GROMACS .gro file of C-alpha atoms in nm:
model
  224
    1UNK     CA    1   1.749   8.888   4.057
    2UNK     CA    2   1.963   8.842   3.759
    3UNK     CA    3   1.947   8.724   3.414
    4UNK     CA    4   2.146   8.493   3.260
    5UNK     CA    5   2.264   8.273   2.932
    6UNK     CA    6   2.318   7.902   2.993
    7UNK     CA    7   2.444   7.626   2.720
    8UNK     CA    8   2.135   7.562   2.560
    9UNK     CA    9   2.083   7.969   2.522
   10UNK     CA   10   1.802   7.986   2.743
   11UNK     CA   11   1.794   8.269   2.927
   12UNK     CA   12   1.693   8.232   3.274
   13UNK     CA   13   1.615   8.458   3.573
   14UNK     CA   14   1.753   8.377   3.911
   15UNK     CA   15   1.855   8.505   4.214
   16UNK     CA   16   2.191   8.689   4.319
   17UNK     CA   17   2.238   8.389   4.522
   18UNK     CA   18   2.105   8.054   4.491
   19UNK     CA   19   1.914   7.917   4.828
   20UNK     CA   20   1.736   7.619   4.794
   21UNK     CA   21   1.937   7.397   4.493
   22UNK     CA   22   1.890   7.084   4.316
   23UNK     CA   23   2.145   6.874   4.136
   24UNK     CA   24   2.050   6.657   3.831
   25UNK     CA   25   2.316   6.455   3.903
   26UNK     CA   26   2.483   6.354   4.238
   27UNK     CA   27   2.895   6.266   4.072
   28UNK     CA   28   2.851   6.545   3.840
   29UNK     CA   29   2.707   6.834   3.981
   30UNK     CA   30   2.566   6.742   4.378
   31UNK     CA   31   2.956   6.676   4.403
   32UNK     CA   32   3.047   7.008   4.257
   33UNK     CA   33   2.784   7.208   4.454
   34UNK     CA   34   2.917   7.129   4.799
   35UNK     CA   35   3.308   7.180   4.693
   36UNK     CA   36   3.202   7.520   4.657
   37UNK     CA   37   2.993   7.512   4.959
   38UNK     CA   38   2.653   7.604   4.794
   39UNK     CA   39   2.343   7.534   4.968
   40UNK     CA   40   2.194   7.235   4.851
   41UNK     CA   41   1.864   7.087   4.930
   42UNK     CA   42   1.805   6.788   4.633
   43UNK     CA   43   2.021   6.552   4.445
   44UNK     CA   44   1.971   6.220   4.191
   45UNK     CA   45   2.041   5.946   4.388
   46UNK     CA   46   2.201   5.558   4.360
   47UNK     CA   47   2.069   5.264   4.485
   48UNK     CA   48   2.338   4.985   4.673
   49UNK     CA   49   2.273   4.651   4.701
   50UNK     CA   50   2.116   4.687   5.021
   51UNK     CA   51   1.884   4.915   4.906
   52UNK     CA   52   1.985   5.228   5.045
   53UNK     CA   53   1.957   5.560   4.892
   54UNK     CA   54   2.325   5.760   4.834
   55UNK     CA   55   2.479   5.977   4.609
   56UNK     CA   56   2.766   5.824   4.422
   57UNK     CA   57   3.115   6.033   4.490
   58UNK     CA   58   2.922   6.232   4.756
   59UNK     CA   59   2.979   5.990   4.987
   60UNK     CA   60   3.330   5.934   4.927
   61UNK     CA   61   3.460   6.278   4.963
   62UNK     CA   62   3.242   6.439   5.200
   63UNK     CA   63   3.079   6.144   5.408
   64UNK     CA   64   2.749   6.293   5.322
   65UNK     CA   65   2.400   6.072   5.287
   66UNK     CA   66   2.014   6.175   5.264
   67UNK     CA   67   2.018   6.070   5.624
   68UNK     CA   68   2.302   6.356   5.771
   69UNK     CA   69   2.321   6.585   5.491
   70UNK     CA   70   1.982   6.789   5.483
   71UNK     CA   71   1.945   6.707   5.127
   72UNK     CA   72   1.643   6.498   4.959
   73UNK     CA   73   1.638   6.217   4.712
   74UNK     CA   74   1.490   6.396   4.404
   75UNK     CA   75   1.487   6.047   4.229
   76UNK     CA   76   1.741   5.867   3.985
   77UNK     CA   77   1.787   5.826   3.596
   78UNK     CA   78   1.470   5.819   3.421
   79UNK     CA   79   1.282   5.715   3.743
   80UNK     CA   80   1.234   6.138   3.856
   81UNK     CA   81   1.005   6.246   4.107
   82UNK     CA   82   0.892   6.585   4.019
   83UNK     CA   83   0.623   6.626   4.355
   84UNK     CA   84   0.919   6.584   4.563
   85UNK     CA   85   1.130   6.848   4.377
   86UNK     CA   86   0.845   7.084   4.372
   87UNK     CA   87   0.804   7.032   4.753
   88UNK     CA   88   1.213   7.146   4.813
   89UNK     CA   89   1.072   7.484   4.660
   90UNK     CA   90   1.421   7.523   4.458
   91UNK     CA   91   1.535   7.881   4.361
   92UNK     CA   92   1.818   7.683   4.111
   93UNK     CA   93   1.818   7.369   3.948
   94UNK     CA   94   2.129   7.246   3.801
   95UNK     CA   95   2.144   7.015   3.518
   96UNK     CA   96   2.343   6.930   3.175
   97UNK     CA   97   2.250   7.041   2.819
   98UNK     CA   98   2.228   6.701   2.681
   99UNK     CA   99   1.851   6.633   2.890
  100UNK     CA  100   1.576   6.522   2.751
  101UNK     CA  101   1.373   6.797   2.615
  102UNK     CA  102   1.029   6.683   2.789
  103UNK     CA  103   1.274   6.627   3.107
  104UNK     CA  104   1.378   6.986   3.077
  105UNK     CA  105   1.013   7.096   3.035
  106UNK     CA  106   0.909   6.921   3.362
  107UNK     CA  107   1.166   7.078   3.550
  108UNK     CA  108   1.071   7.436   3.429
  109UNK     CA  109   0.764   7.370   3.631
  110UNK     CA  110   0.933   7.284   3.941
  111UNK     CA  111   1.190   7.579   3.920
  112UNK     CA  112   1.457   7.805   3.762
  113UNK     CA  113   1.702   7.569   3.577
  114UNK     CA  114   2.053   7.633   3.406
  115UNK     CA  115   2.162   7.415   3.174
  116UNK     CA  116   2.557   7.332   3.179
  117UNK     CA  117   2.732   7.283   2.886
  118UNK     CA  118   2.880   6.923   2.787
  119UNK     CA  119   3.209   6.916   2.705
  120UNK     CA  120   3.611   6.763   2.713
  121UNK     CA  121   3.708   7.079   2.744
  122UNK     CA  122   3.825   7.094   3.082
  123UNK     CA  123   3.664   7.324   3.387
  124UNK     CA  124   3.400   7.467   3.103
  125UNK     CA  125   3.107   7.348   3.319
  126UNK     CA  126   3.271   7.349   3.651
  127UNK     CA  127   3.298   7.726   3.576
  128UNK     CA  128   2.941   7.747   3.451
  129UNK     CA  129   2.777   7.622   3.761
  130UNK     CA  130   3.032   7.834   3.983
  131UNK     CA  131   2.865   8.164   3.778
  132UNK     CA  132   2.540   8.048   3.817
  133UNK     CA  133   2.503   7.979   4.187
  134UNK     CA  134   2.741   8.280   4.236
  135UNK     CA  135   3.013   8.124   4.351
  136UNK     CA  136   3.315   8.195   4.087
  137UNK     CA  137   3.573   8.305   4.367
  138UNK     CA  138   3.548   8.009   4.527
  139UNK     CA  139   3.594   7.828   4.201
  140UNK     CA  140   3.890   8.027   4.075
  141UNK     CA  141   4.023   7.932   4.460
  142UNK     CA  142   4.023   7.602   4.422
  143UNK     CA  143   4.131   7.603   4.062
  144UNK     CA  144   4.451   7.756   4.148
  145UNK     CA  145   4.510   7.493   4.441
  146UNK     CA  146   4.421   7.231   4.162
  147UNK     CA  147   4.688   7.364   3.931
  148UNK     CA  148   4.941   7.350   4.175
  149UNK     CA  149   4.868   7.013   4.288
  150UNK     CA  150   4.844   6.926   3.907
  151UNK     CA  151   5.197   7.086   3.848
  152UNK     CA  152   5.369   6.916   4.133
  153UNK     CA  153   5.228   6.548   4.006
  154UNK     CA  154   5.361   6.580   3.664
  155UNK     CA  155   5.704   6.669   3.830
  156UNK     CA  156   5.635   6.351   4.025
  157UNK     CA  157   5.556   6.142   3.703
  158UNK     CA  158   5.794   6.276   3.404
  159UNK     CA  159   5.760   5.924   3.284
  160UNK     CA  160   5.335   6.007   3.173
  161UNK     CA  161   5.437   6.301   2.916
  162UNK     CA  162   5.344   6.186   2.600
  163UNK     CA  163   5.235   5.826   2.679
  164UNK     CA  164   4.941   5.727   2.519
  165UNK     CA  165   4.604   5.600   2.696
  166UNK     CA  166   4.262   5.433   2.580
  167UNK     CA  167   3.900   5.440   2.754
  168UNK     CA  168   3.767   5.081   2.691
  169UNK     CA  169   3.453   4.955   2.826
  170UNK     CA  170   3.265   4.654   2.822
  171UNK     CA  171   2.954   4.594   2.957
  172UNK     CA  172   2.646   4.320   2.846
  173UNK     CA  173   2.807   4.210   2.544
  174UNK     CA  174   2.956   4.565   2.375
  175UNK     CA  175   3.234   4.715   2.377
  176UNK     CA  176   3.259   5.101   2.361
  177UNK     CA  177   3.537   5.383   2.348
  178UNK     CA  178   3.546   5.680   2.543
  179UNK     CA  179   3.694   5.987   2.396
  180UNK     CA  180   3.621   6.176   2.682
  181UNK     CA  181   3.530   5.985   3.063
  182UNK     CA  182   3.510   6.330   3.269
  183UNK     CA  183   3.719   6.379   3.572
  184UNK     CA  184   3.878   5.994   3.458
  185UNK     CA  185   4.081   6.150   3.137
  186UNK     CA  186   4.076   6.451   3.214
  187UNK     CA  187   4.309   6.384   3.503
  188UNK     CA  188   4.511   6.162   3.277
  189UNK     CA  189   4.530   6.410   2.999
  190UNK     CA  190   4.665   6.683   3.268
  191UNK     CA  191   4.922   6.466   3.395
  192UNK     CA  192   5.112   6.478   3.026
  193UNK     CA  193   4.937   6.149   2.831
  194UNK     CA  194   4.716   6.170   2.540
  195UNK     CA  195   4.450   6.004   2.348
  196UNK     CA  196   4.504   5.685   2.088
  197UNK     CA  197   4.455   5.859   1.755
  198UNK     CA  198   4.173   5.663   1.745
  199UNK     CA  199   4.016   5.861   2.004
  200UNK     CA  200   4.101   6.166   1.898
  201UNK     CA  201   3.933   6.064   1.542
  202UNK     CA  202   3.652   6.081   1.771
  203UNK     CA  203   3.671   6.424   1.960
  204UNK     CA  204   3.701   6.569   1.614
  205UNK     CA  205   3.404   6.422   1.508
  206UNK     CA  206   3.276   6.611   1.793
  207UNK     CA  207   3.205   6.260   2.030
  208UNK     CA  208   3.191   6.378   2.344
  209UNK     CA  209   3.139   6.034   2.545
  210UNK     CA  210   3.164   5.730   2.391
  211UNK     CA  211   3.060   5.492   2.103
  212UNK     CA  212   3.008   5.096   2.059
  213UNK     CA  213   3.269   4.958   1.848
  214UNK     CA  214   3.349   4.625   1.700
  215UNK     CA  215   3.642   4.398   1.838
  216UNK     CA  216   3.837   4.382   1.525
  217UNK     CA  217   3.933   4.766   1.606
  218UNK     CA  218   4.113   4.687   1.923
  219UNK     CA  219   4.454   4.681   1.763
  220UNK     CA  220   4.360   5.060   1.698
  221UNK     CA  221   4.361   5.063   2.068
  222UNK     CA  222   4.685   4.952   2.205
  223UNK     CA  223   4.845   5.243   2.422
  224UNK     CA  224   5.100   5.248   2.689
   0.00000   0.00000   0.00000
């Protein structure tokens, strides 16, 4: 067993190496888990408009489903099932500082977790889960390959260095701005471009997602 710190400064005991894990979140950490070829058991799920059960990005990149992956439905946002966690008998549960705290307290029942910190700093909580399910070589693996790739696309696209880009949403009526969309702008960002100052009014406010804003400050908004 080890001991360690996570975001929220809990200090948790798990083991050496994680065996039975379940992600909080399929895009965000299920998704994560399996690049570095950790053994998962649980994820959140999606519903489609058929009805059927997947995880969101899973799917995409690795073909996976609760049907040919091995791993369980543990439930979706705010609609958890804690029995079924508690019958995957998880060693590790994976999920983000920002939960609930009665959330949190549920899961303590069910198993170890480690909370990941939330963040636009880039790779900060990639490389937190990688230390907690012992799997930082594989990480720094893959962040090398990253870089490279990353390195070769901005030689691709010298025309993206210093252009500017917003994060505009609308959805039932509002109308928010992202300083930070994860992989979205973070991808963006590496490739040369930068926020609107608008948006970067916002990361030094310490916004790490988004906020609802009026339509009178879309001028504020124009980028390339």
């Amino acid at each position: 067993m080890r001991t360690i710190t996570d975001a929220a400064g809990r200090t948790v005991e798990i083991r050496m190496q994680a065996e039975r894990i379940i992600g909080m979140h399929d895009q965000s950490v299920t998704l994560l888990l399996l690049e570095l070829d950790a053994p998962v058991v649980g994820s959140m799920s999606h519903t489609d408009d058929d009805g059927n059960l997947y995880m969101r990005a899973v799917d995409l990149f690795y073909g996976l489903d609760f049907e040919n992956s091995g791993i369980t439905s543990i439930g979706q946002w705010n609609a958890w099932d804690y029995e079924a966690m508690a019958g995957l008998n998880p060693d590790l549960i994976i999920a983000w500082e920002d939960a609930e705290a009665d959330h949190i307290e549920k899961l303590e029942l069910v198993g170890p977790i480690v909370l990941l910190p939330r963040t636009n700093e880039p790779f900060v909580g990639y490389r937190a889960l990688a230390e907690a399910v012992g799997r930082t070589d594989t990480f720094e693996f893959e962040l090398a390959r990253h870089n490279a790739l990353v390195e070769q696309a901005r030689a691709w696209l010298p025309q993206l260095q210093g252009a500017t880009y917003s994060k505009i949403q609308g959805y039932d009526g509002t109308l928010n701005v992202f300083a930070g969309y994860g992989g979205l702008t973070q991808t963006l960002e590496e490739l040369g471009m930068v926020r609107t100052a608008f948006a970067q009014d916002q990361v030094d406010r310490g916004v790490i997602w988004g906020e609802e804003v009026s339509a009178e400050v879309l001028p504020q908004l124009q980028a390339d």
